mmCIF file of C-alpha atoms in Angstrom:
data_model
loop_
_atom_site.group_PDB
_atom_site.id
_atom_site.type_symbol
_atom_site.label_atom_id
_atom_site.label_comp_id
_atom_site.label_asym_id
_atom_site.label_seq_id
_atom_site.Cartn_x
_atom_site.Cartn_y
_atom_site.Cartn_z
ATOM 1 C CA UNK A 218 0.000 0.000 0.000
ATOM 2 C CA UNK A 219 1.231 3.488 -0.864
ATOM 3 C CA UNK A 220 1.538 5.678 2.201
ATOM 4 C CA UNK A 221 -0.215 8.995 1.687
ATOM 5 C CA UNK A 222 1.613 12.217 2.318
ATOM 6 C CA UNK A 223 -0.183 15.564 2.396
ATOM 7 C CA UNK A 224 -3.107 13.879 0.595
ATOM 8 C CA UNK A 225 -0.947 12.698 -2.327
ATOM 9 C CA UNK A 226 1.555 9.885 -2.592
ATOM 10 C CA UNK A 227 5.094 10.070 -3.993
ATOM 11 C CA UNK A 228 3.894 7.829 -6.831
ATOM 12 C CA UNK A 229 1.214 10.343 -7.800
ATOM 13 C CA UNK A 230 3.743 13.169 -7.768
ATOM 14 C CA UNK A 231 6.110 11.074 -9.870
ATOM 15 C CA UNK A 232 3.530 10.216 -12.534
ATOM 16 C CA UNK A 233 2.025 13.706 -12.867
ATOM 17 C CA UNK A 234 5.428 15.359 -13.404
ATOM 18 C CA UNK A 235 6.560 12.519 -15.680
ATOM 19 C CA UNK A 236 3.554 12.768 -18.006
ATOM 20 C CA UNK A 237 3.757 16.563 -17.993
ATOM 21 C CA UNK A 238 7.333 16.426 -19.269
ATOM 22 C CA UNK A 239 6.579 13.781 -21.875
ATOM 23 C CA UNK A 240 3.614 15.754 -23.249
ATOM 24 C CA UNK A 241 4.596 17.554 -26.419
ATOM 25 C CA UNK A 242 8.300 16.762 -26.035
ATOM 26 C CA UNK A 243 7.844 13.126 -27.030
ATOM 27 C CA UNK A 244 5.582 14.148 -29.907
ATOM 28 C CA UNK A 245 7.440 16.789 -31.856
ATOM 29 C CA UNK A 246 10.961 16.840 -33.258
ATOM 30 C CA UNK A 247 12.994 17.725 -30.170
ATOM 31 C CA UNK A 248 16.276 19.555 -30.923
ATOM 32 C CA UNK A 249 16.155 19.107 -34.730
ATOM 33 C CA UNK A 250 19.201 21.333 -35.291
ATOM 34 C CA UNK A 251 21.421 18.956 -33.321
ATOM 35 C CA UNK A 252 21.013 16.019 -35.690
ATOM 36 C CA UNK A 253 22.516 12.771 -34.355
ATOM 37 C CA UNK A 254 23.570 14.530 -31.131
ATOM 38 C CA UNK A 255 20.024 15.438 -30.076
ATOM 39 C CA UNK A 256 19.939 12.587 -27.548
ATOM 40 C CA UNK A 257 23.112 13.865 -25.872
ATOM 41 C CA UNK A 258 21.609 17.327 -25.420
ATOM 42 C CA UNK A 259 18.433 15.819 -23.971
ATOM 43 C CA UNK A 260 20.389 13.680 -21.529
ATOM 44 C CA UNK A 261 22.481 16.674 -20.461
ATOM 45 C CA UNK A 262 19.420 18.880 -19.963
ATOM 46 C CA UNK A 263 17.739 16.164 -17.902
ATOM 47 C CA UNK A 264 20.176 16.769 -15.059
ATOM 48 C CA UNK A 265 19.728 20.535 -15.366
ATOM 49 C CA UNK A 266 15.984 19.900 -15.268
ATOM 50 C CA UNK A 267 16.422 18.105 -11.939
ATOM 51 C CA UNK A 268 18.068 21.237 -10.605
ATOM 52 C CA UNK A 269 15.247 23.390 -12.008
ATOM 53 C CA UNK A 270 12.461 21.493 -10.225
ATOM 54 C CA UNK A 271 14.464 21.722 -6.997
ATOM 55 C CA UNK A 272 14.999 25.444 -7.554
ATOM 56 C CA UNK A 273 11.323 26.159 -8.291
ATOM 57 C CA UNK A 274 10.178 24.275 -5.191
ATOM 58 C CA UNK A 275 12.953 25.889 -3.144
ATOM 59 C CA UNK A 276 11.479 29.277 -4.096
ATOM 60 C CA UNK A 277 8.174 28.258 -2.507
ATOM 61 C CA UNK A 278 9.727 26.682 0.565
ATOM 62 C CA UNK A 279 12.090 29.586 1.176
ATOM 63 C CA UNK A 280 9.244 32.115 1.094
ATOM 64 C CA UNK A 281 6.668 29.981 2.939
ATOM 65 C CA UNK A 282 4.165 30.679 0.152
ATOM 66 C CA UNK A 283 1.840 28.226 -1.542
ATOM 67 C CA UNK A 284 2.129 29.481 -5.135
ATOM 68 C CA UNK A 285 4.204 31.782 -7.310
ATOM 69 C CA UNK A 286 1.550 34.519 -7.406
ATOM 70 C CA UNK A 287 1.950 35.079 -3.659
ATOM 71 C CA UNK A 288 5.732 34.896 -4.015
ATOM 72 C CA UNK A 289 5.606 37.625 -6.674
ATOM 73 C CA UNK A 290 3.701 39.961 -4.368
ATOM 74 C CA UNK A 291 6.093 39.211 -1.527
ATOM 75 C CA UNK A 292 9.143 39.970 -3.646
ATOM 76 C CA UNK A 293 7.901 42.728 -5.972
ATOM 77 C CA UNK A 294 5.185 44.369 -3.915
ATOM 78 C CA UNK A 295 1.448 44.293 -4.494
ATOM 79 C CA UNK A 296 1.372 46.328 -7.723
ATOM 80 C CA UNK A 297 4.556 44.949 -9.293
ATOM 81 C CA UNK A 298 3.737 41.405 -8.215
ATOM 82 C CA UNK A 299 0.225 41.661 -9.633
ATOM 83 C CA UNK A 300 1.499 42.913 -12.998
ATOM 84 C CA UNK A 301 4.061 40.125 -13.308
ATOM 85 C CA UNK A 302 1.471 37.647 -12.035
ATOM 86 C CA UNK A 303 -0.866 38.567 -14.891
ATOM 87 C CA UNK A 304 2.057 38.056 -17.262
ATOM 88 C CA UNK A 305 2.497 34.540 -15.891
ATOM 89 C CA UNK A 306 -1.220 33.806 -16.285
ATOM 90 C CA UNK A 307 -0.985 34.936 -19.905
ATOM 91 C CA UNK A 308 2.141 32.832 -20.357
ATOM 92 C CA UNK A 309 0.470 29.681 -19.014
ATOM 93 C CA UNK A 310 -2.574 30.233 -21.236
ATOM 94 C CA UNK A 311 -0.396 30.829 -24.309
ATOM 95 C CA UNK A 312 1.752 27.721 -23.794
ATOM 96 C CA UNK A 313 -1.392 25.728 -23.038
ATOM 97 C CA UNK A 314 -2.841 26.937 -26.354
ATOM 98 C CA UNK A 315 0.338 25.957 -28.212
ATOM 99 C CA UNK A 316 0.238 22.464 -26.700
ATOM 100 C CA UNK A 317 -3.419 22.126 -27.590
ATOM 101 C CA UNK A 318 -2.569 23.085 -31.169
ATOM 102 C CA UNK A 319 0.229 20.470 -31.271
ATOM 103 C CA UNK A 320 -2.100 17.618 -30.456
ATOM 104 C CA UNK A 321 -4.945 18.876 -32.585
ATOM 105 C CA UNK A 322 -2.527 18.944 -35.538
ATOM 106 C CA UNK A 323 -1.369 15.417 -34.692
ATOM 107 C CA UNK A 324 -4.902 14.032 -34.758
ATOM 108 C CA UNK A 325 -5.794 15.949 -37.915
ATOM 109 C CA UNK A 326 -2.656 15.001 -39.849
ATOM 110 C CA UNK A 327 -1.990 11.459 -38.650
ATOM 111 C CA UNK A 328 -5.395 10.040 -37.696
ATOM 112 C CA UNK A 329 -8.382 11.963 -39.049
ATOM 113 C CA UNK A 330 -7.228 14.018 -42.049
ATOM 114 C CA UNK A 331 -10.782 14.610 -43.266
ATOM 115 C CA UNK A 332 -11.894 16.161 -39.967
ATOM 116 C CA UNK A 333 -11.456 19.959 -39.725
ATOM 117 C CA UNK A 334 -8.973 21.245 -37.178
ATOM 118 C CA UNK A 335 -11.751 23.150 -35.414
ATOM 119 C CA UNK A 336 -13.649 19.957 -34.579
ATOM 120 C CA UNK A 337 -10.539 18.201 -33.313
ATOM 121 C CA UNK A 338 -9.720 21.169 -31.082
ATOM 122 C CA UNK A 339 -13.298 21.254 -29.796
ATOM 123 C CA UNK A 340 -13.222 17.574 -28.800
ATOM 124 C CA UNK A 341 -9.906 18.054 -27.037
ATOM 125 C CA UNK A 342 -11.296 21.144 -25.280
ATOM 126 C CA UNK A 343 -14.347 19.283 -23.982
ATOM 127 C CA UNK A 344 -12.069 16.571 -22.591
ATOM 128 C CA UNK A 345 -9.894 19.122 -20.781
ATOM 129 C CA UNK A 346 -12.951 20.878 -19.313
ATOM 130 C CA UNK A 347 -14.315 17.573 -18.037
ATOM 131 C CA UNK A 348 -11.011 16.604 -16.415
ATOM 132 C CA UNK A 349 -10.590 19.988 -14.712
ATOM 133 C CA UNK A 350 -14.154 19.973 -13.397
ATOM 134 C CA UNK A 351 -13.607 16.567 -11.790
ATOM 135 C CA UNK A 352 -11.546 18.230 -9.071
ATOM 136 C CA UNK A 353 -7.887 17.996 -8.179
ATOM 137 C CA UNK A 354 -8.015 14.688 -6.302
ATOM 138 C CA UNK A 355 -9.963 12.992 -9.088
ATOM 139 C CA UNK A 356 -7.857 14.215 -11.972
ATOM 140 C CA UNK A 357 -4.624 13.353 -10.162
ATOM 141 C CA UNK A 358 -5.947 9.808 -9.705
ATOM 142 C CA UNK A 359 -6.913 9.769 -13.390
ATOM 143 C CA UNK A 360 -3.399 10.846 -14.349
ATOM 144 C CA UNK A 361 -1.985 7.920 -12.378
ATOM 145 C CA UNK A 362 -4.060 5.577 -14.539
ATOM 146 C CA UNK A 363 -2.800 7.414 -17.624
ATOM 147 C CA UNK A 364 0.742 6.851 -16.383
ATOM 148 C CA UNK A 365 0.303 3.078 -16.169
ATOM 149 C CA UNK A 366 -1.154 2.941 -19.682
ATOM 150 C CA UNK A 367 1.572 5.197 -21.084
ATOM 151 C CA UNK A 368 4.334 3.074 -19.513
ATOM 152 C CA UNK A 369 2.818 -0.169 -20.825
ATOM 153 C CA UNK A 370 2.498 1.178 -24.368
ATOM 154 C CA UNK A 371 6.034 2.569 -24.338
ATOM 155 C CA UNK A 372 7.485 -0.775 -23.214
ATOM 156 C CA UNK A 373 5.526 -2.606 -25.925
ATOM 157 C CA UNK A 374 6.763 -0.065 -28.476
ATOM 158 C CA UNK A 375 10.407 -0.648 -27.488
ATOM 159 C CA UNK A 376 9.978 -4.427 -27.634
ATOM 160 C CA UNK A 377 8.473 -4.226 -31.127
ATOM 161 C CA UNK A 378 11.210 -1.863 -32.318
ATOM 162 C CA UNK A 379 13.877 -4.309 -31.154
ATOM 163 C CA UNK A 380 11.974 -7.291 -32.586
ATOM 164 C CA UNK A 381 11.641 -5.541 -35.932
ATOM 165 C CA UNK A 382 15.436 -5.471 -36.187
ATOM 166 C CA UNK A 383 15.587 -2.620 -38.695
ATOM 167 C CA UNK A 384 17.992 -0.578 -36.598
ATOM 168 C CA UNK A 385 21.191 1.086 -37.742
ATOM 169 C CA UNK A 386 23.273 2.272 -34.799
ATOM 170 C CA UNK A 387 25.789 3.805 -37.201
ATOM 171 C CA UNK A 388 23.291 6.676 -37.427
ATOM 172 C CA UNK A 389 24.484 7.728 -33.961
ATOM 173 C CA UNK A 390 28.082 8.133 -35.113
ATOM 174 C CA UNK A 391 30.213 10.138 -34.845
ATOM 175 C CA UNK A 392 29.191 11.200 -31.350
ATOM 176 C CA UNK A 393 29.746 14.964 -30.997
ATOM 177 C CA UNK A 394 31.655 14.934 -34.278
ATOM 178 C CA UNK A 395 31.795 18.743 -34.359
ATOM 179 C CA UNK A 396 32.650 19.088 -30.678
ATOM 180 C CA UNK A 397 30.545 20.410 -27.818
ATOM 181 C CA UNK A 398 30.752 24.092 -28.810
ATOM 182 C CA UNK A 399 28.233 24.048 -31.697
ATOM 183 C CA UNK A 400 25.804 22.027 -29.560
ATOM 184 C CA UNK A 401 25.429 24.491 -26.711
ATOM 185 C CA UNK A 402 23.244 27.206 -28.329
ATOM 186 C CA UNK A 403 20.639 24.730 -29.591
ATOM 187 C CA UNK A 404 20.818 22.718 -26.370
ATOM 188 C CA UNK A 405 19.805 25.699 -24.250
ATOM 189 C CA UNK A 406 17.198 27.061 -26.659
ATOM 190 C CA UNK A 407 15.601 23.850 -27.955
ATOM 191 C CA UNK A 408 15.781 21.382 -25.056
ATOM 192 C CA UNK A 409 16.301 23.087 -21.693
ATOM 193 C CA UNK A 410 13.374 25.529 -21.853
ATOM 194 C CA UNK A 411 11.218 22.903 -23.520
ATOM 195 C CA UNK A 412 10.210 20.770 -21.759
ATOM 196 C CA UNK A 413 12.234 21.094 -18.532
ATOM 197 C CA UNK A 414 11.859 24.848 -18.005
ATOM 198 C CA UNK A 415 8.092 24.471 -18.318
ATOM 199 C CA UNK A 416 8.128 22.824 -14.896
ATOM 200 C CA UNK A 417 7.640 26.350 -13.576
ATOM 201 C CA UNK A 418 3.914 25.714 -14.104
ATOM 202 C CA UNK A 419 3.978 23.599 -10.932
ATOM 203 C CA UNK A 420 4.923 26.648 -8.868
ATOM 204 C CA UNK A 421 1.379 27.908 -9.443
ATOM 205 C CA UNK A 422 -0.090 25.186 -7.219
ATOM 206 C CA UNK A 423 2.599 22.836 -5.839
ATOM 207 C CA UNK A 424 2.403 24.379 -2.378
ATOM 208 C CA UNK A 425 -1.344 23.723 -2.314
ATOM 209 C CA UNK A 426 -1.104 20.095 -3.403
ATOM 210 C CA UNK A 427 1.966 19.280 -1.313
ATOM 211 C CA UNK A 428 1.940 21.879 1.518
ATOM 212 C CA UNK A 429 5.164 20.834 3.208
ATOM 213 C CA UNK A 430 7.190 20.194 0.035
ATOM 214 C CA UNK A 431 9.073 17.695 2.146
ATOM 215 C CA UNK A 432 12.109 15.635 1.256
ATOM 216 C CA UNK A 433 9.946 12.806 -0.076
ATOM 217 C CA UNK A 434 8.154 15.211 -2.392
ATOM 218 C CA UNK A 435 11.489 16.477 -3.657
ATOM 219 C CA UNK A 436 12.884 12.982 -4.190
ATOM 220 C CA UNK A 437 9.781 11.909 -6.116
ATOM 221 C CA UNK A 438 10.006 15.064 -8.240
ATOM 222 C CA UNK A 439 13.713 14.634 -8.984
ATOM 223 C CA UNK A 440 13.299 10.967 -9.893
ATOM 224 C CA UNK A 441 10.349 11.849 -12.119
ATOM 225 C CA UNK A 442 12.390 14.408 -14.069
ATOM 226 C CA UNK A 443 15.209 11.868 -14.393
ATOM 227 C CA UNK A 444 12.863 9.147 -15.653
ATOM 228 C CA UNK A 445 11.157 11.492 -18.115
ATOM 229 C CA UNK A 446 14.509 12.649 -19.461
ATOM 230 C CA UNK A 447 15.665 9.063 -19.921
ATOM 231 C CA UNK A 448 12.482 8.181 -21.822
ATOM 232 C CA UNK A 449 12.939 11.204 -24.094
ATOM 233 C CA UNK A 450 16.580 10.243 -24.658
ATOM 234 C CA UNK A 451 15.675 6.651 -25.554
ATOM 235 C CA UNK A 452 12.908 7.905 -27.840
ATOM 236 C CA UNK A 453 15.317 10.117 -29.778
ATOM 237 C CA UNK A 454 17.823 7.250 -30.080
ATOM 238 C CA UNK A 455 15.072 5.001 -31.470
ATOM 239 C CA UNK A 456 14.103 7.664 -33.990
ATOM 240 C CA UNK A 457 17.722 8.098 -35.089
ATOM 241 C CA UNK A 458 18.560 4.416 -35.461
ATOM 242 C CA UNK A 459 15.260 3.808 -37.259
ATOM 243 C CA UNK A 460 15.532 6.287 -40.104
ATOM 244 C CA UNK A 461 18.610 8.470 -39.502
ATOM 245 C CA UNK A 462 19.197 12.111 -38.547
ATOM 246 C CA UNK A 463 18.396 13.633 -41.948
ATOM 247 C CA UNK A 464 14.916 12.118 -42.146
ATOM 248 C CA UNK A 465 14.260 12.776 -38.455
ATOM 249 C CA UNK A 466 15.121 16.434 -38.942
ATOM 250 C CA UNK A 467 12.426 16.754 -41.620
ATOM 251 C CA UNK A 468 9.773 14.669 -39.855
ATOM 252 C CA UNK A 469 6.919 16.592 -38.237
ATOM 253 C CA UNK A 470 6.144 13.817 -35.737
ATOM 254 C CA UNK A 471 9.212 11.530 -35.743
ATOM 255 C CA UNK A 472 7.995 9.093 -33.072
ATOM 256 C CA UNK A 473 4.804 8.454 -35.034
ATOM 257 C CA UNK A 474 6.881 7.937 -38.180
ATOM 258 C CA UNK A 475 9.164 5.485 -36.375
ATOM 259 C CA UNK A 476 6.216 3.461 -35.086
ATOM 260 C CA UNK A 477 4.698 3.419 -38.563
ATOM 261 C CA UNK A 478 7.837 1.732 -39.928
ATOM 262 C CA UNK A 479 7.524 -1.296 -37.621
ATOM 263 C CA UNK A 480 6.644 -4.483 -39.478
ATOM 264 C CA UNK A 481 7.061 -7.921 -37.898
ATOM 265 C CA UNK A 482 6.282 -10.902 -40.125
ATOM 266 C CA UNK A 483 3.835 -8.824 -42.165
ATOM 267 C CA UNK A 484 1.483 -9.341 -39.231
ATOM 268 C CA UNK A 485 2.255 -6.687 -36.602
ATOM 269 C CA UNK A 486 2.175 -3.404 -38.504
ATOM 270 C CA UNK A 487 0.939 0.166 -38.237
ATOM 271 C CA UNK A 488 1.077 0.392 -34.463
ATOM 272 C CA UNK A 489 1.178 4.185 -34.641
ATOM 273 C CA UNK A 490 -2.422 4.382 -33.439
ATOM 274 C CA UNK A 491 -1.422 2.836 -30.115
ATOM 275 C CA UNK A 492 1.526 5.229 -29.826
ATOM 276 C CA UNK A 493 -0.690 8.196 -30.656
ATOM 277 C CA UNK A 494 -3.095 7.092 -27.919
ATOM 278 C CA UNK A 495 -0.255 7.120 -25.379
ATOM 279 C CA UNK A 496 0.860 10.550 -26.568
ATOM 280 C CA UNK A 497 -2.721 11.792 -26.280
ATOM 281 C CA UNK A 498 -2.835 10.741 -22.609
ATOM 282 C CA UNK A 499 0.323 12.742 -21.893
ATOM 283 C CA UNK A 500 -1.134 15.635 -23.881
ATOM 284 C CA UNK A 501 -4.218 15.807 -21.697
ATOM 285 C CA UNK A 502 -2.040 15.924 -18.586
ATOM 286 C CA UNK A 503 0.167 18.726 -19.903
ATOM 287 C CA UNK A 504 -2.685 20.900 -21.139
ATOM 288 C CA UNK A 505 -4.608 20.394 -17.882
ATOM 289 C CA UNK A 506 -1.576 21.335 -15.766
ATOM 290 C CA UNK A 507 -1.004 24.575 -17.686
ATOM 291 C CA UNK A 508 -4.709 25.408 -17.622
ATOM 292 C CA UNK A 509 -4.874 24.687 -13.882
ATOM 293 C CA UNK A 510 -1.807 26.899 -13.280
ATOM 294 C CA UNK A 511 -3.468 29.791 -15.113
ATOM 295 C CA UNK A 512 -6.810 29.288 -13.361
ATOM 296 C CA UNK A 513 -5.168 29.352 -9.938
ATOM 297 C CA UNK A 514 -3.760 32.768 -10.773
ATOM 298 C CA UNK A 515 -7.132 34.090 -11.892
ATOM 299 C CA UNK A 516 -8.755 32.753 -8.711
ATOM 300 C CA UNK A 517 -6.018 34.376 -6.604
ATOM 301 C CA UNK A 518 -6.425 37.826 -8.156
ATOM 302 C CA UNK A 519 -10.188 37.917 -8.712
ATOM 303 C CA UNK A 520 -11.488 35.790 -5.834
ATOM 304 C CA UNK A 521 -13.965 34.100 -8.173
ATOM 305 C CA UNK A 522 -14.941 30.445 -7.961
ATOM 306 C CA UNK A 523 -12.587 27.993 -9.658
ATOM 307 C CA UNK A 524 -15.426 25.994 -11.244
ATOM 308 C CA UNK A 525 -17.011 29.112 -12.720
ATOM 309 C CA UNK A 526 -13.776 29.993 -14.534
ATOM 310 C CA UNK A 527 -12.998 26.632 -16.121
ATOM 311 C CA UNK A 528 -15.277 26.781 -19.159
ATOM 312 C CA UNK A 529 -14.610 30.398 -20.263
ATOM 313 C CA UNK A 530 -10.843 30.162 -19.825
ATOM 314 C CA UNK A 531 -10.459 26.772 -21.499
ATOM 315 C CA UNK A 532 -12.626 27.967 -24.403
ATOM 316 C CA UNK A 533 -10.432 31.084 -24.628
ATOM 317 C CA UNK A 534 -7.359 28.855 -24.737
ATOM 318 C CA UNK A 535 -8.901 26.754 -27.503
ATOM 319 C CA UNK A 536 -9.653 29.893 -29.520
ATOM 320 C CA UNK A 537 -6.074 31.102 -29.094
ATOM 321 C CA UNK A 538 -4.755 27.691 -30.154
ATOM 322 C CA UNK A 539 -6.604 27.953 -33.443
ATOM 323 C CA UNK A 540 -5.209 31.415 -34.266
ATOM 324 C CA UNK A 541 -1.748 31.006 -32.711
ATOM 325 C CA UNK A 542 -0.246 30.152 -36.122
ATOM 326 C CA UNK A 543 -1.259 29.768 -39.743
ATOM 327 C CA UNK A 544 -0.048 26.193 -40.167
ATOM 328 C CA UNK A 545 2.044 23.538 -38.443
ATOM 329 C CA UNK A 546 5.299 24.584 -40.109
ATOM 330 C CA UNK A 547 4.865 28.156 -38.932
ATOM 331 C CA UNK A 548 3.838 26.859 -35.500
ATOM 332 C CA UNK A 549 7.039 24.819 -35.126
ATOM 333 C CA UNK A 550 9.255 27.632 -36.433
ATOM 334 C CA UNK A 551 7.858 30.088 -33.875
ATOM 335 C CA UNK A 552 8.196 27.465 -31.156
ATOM 336 C CA UNK A 553 11.879 26.897 -31.925
ATOM 337 C CA UNK A 554 13.020 30.460 -32.610
ATOM 338 C CA UNK A 555 10.819 33.099 -30.963
ATOM 339 C CA UNK A 556 9.239 31.400 -27.927
ATOM 340 C CA UNK A 557 12.418 30.048 -26.239
ATOM 341 C CA UNK A 558 14.377 33.301 -26.422
ATOM 342 C CA UNK A 559 11.717 35.944 -25.842
ATOM 343 C CA UNK A 560 9.218 34.089 -23.645
ATOM 344 C CA UNK A 561 10.706 31.006 -21.983
ATOM 345 C CA UNK A 562 14.061 32.435 -20.866
ATOM 346 C CA UNK A 563 12.644 35.575 -19.193
ATOM 347 C CA UNK A 564 9.790 33.802 -17.387
ATOM 348 C CA UNK A 565 11.455 30.488 -16.597
ATOM 349 C CA UNK A 566 14.857 31.763 -15.496
ATOM 350 C CA UNK A 567 15.224 35.549 -15.300
ATOM 351 C CA UNK A 568 12.130 36.404 -13.238
ATOM 352 C CA UNK A 569 12.546 33.582 -10.659
ATOM 353 C CA UNK A 570 16.222 34.495 -10.200
ATOM 354 C CA UNK A 571 15.466 38.212 -9.763
ATOM 355 C CA UNK A 572 12.564 37.335 -7.477
ATOM 356 C CA UNK A 573 14.779 35.252 -5.206
ATOM 357 C CA UNK A 574 17.347 38.079 -5.017
ATOM 358 C CA UNK A 575 14.666 40.638 -4.094
ATOM 359 C CA UNK A 576 13.217 38.366 -1.411
ATOM 360 C CA UNK A 577 16.661 37.730 0.099
ATOM 361 C CA UNK A 578 17.415 41.469 0.111
ATOM 362 C CA UNK A 579 14.093 42.317 1.757
ATOM 363 C CA UNK A 580 14.672 39.627 4.367
ATOM 364 C CA UNK A 581 18.100 41.070 5.219
ATOM 365 C CA UNK A 582 16.743 44.608 5.395
ATOM 366 C CA UNK A 583 13.967 43.447 7.711
ATOM 367 C CA UNK A 584 16.436 41.702 10.025
ATOM 368 C CA UNK A 585 18.672 44.783 10.023
ATOM 369 C CA UNK A 586 15.720 47.034 10.907
ATOM 370 C CA UNK A 587 14.710 44.679 13.721
ATOM 371 C CA UNK A 588 18.226 44.726 15.145
ATOM 372 C CA UNK A 589 18.348 48.523 14.899
ATOM 373 C CA UNK A 590 15.003 48.813 16.663
ATOM 374 C CA UNK A 591 16.263 46.650 19.518
#
């Protein structure tokens, strides 16, 4: 039996963070500019991602606040904190819309090409609304079930890939043929911010789900990031040894393409539908987490009921997802060039770092004033 801790078990924490990280990262072409070295960059960023989740939770523990919106007001004052808090709400909604667009495009292009994108987005939106309205305890339990299914499908996928035997490990060579220098820019702009930097979404509610943010919570979180990074690394290696770096670089959904190539005895073929189902489960988790992070901010600033905000804000997100880009190629280009530099880096790294400095300075000033008063 799993021993409960603050209402949620370490296993639940592990699975929710794991599926969140897999989300769109396992779907799209992660680090396409790095070619055969994409798996190395992902493995390297996995360990940085473990530091990031520790850092984000440390920010909550060090300030004794339950979410980042309260931390912002503590560090930047009521007006400044509220302005930056609204920016974070907008950020969570925008990234949620981009993720929703990713999976709507997947279903439209790979599964139901005759169905308009609008209908696919609407179906996905209804699913997200239903999950969010179930309540936190219920949707966390649902995500645990998703995690079991995802793990089972991924193991079956790996077994079939190995059984198929059409693998060329020469596609991985030479390892870092051009050295580490050319890898660094793409590593930090195409892998670190996405998906590991997106863990900042958990700062919007982690202190409410896991009030003490104890050592067991931290260990479960760190192990989850490690496991998710390893799965992403293995996935990229499978894609590379299946059809090589040049084809992977051009593929819109390389994992789906790799699963489509599996053929065992002309009997087990076209398993991409099972893989897409697993990806869809992770997609629901990621979109729900971002939507929940945004809704918690709106509830904090407006004082309105959480349930009353779900439908309008999720519908707004769906509308944004439809107009966020003209087509999938434009969507990916913006996601690889504009979003990491001008959106991810400031909100995932710069603001939390500045916030921690301000809070430390205010704490020292307060202690100095207290000593002076005495």
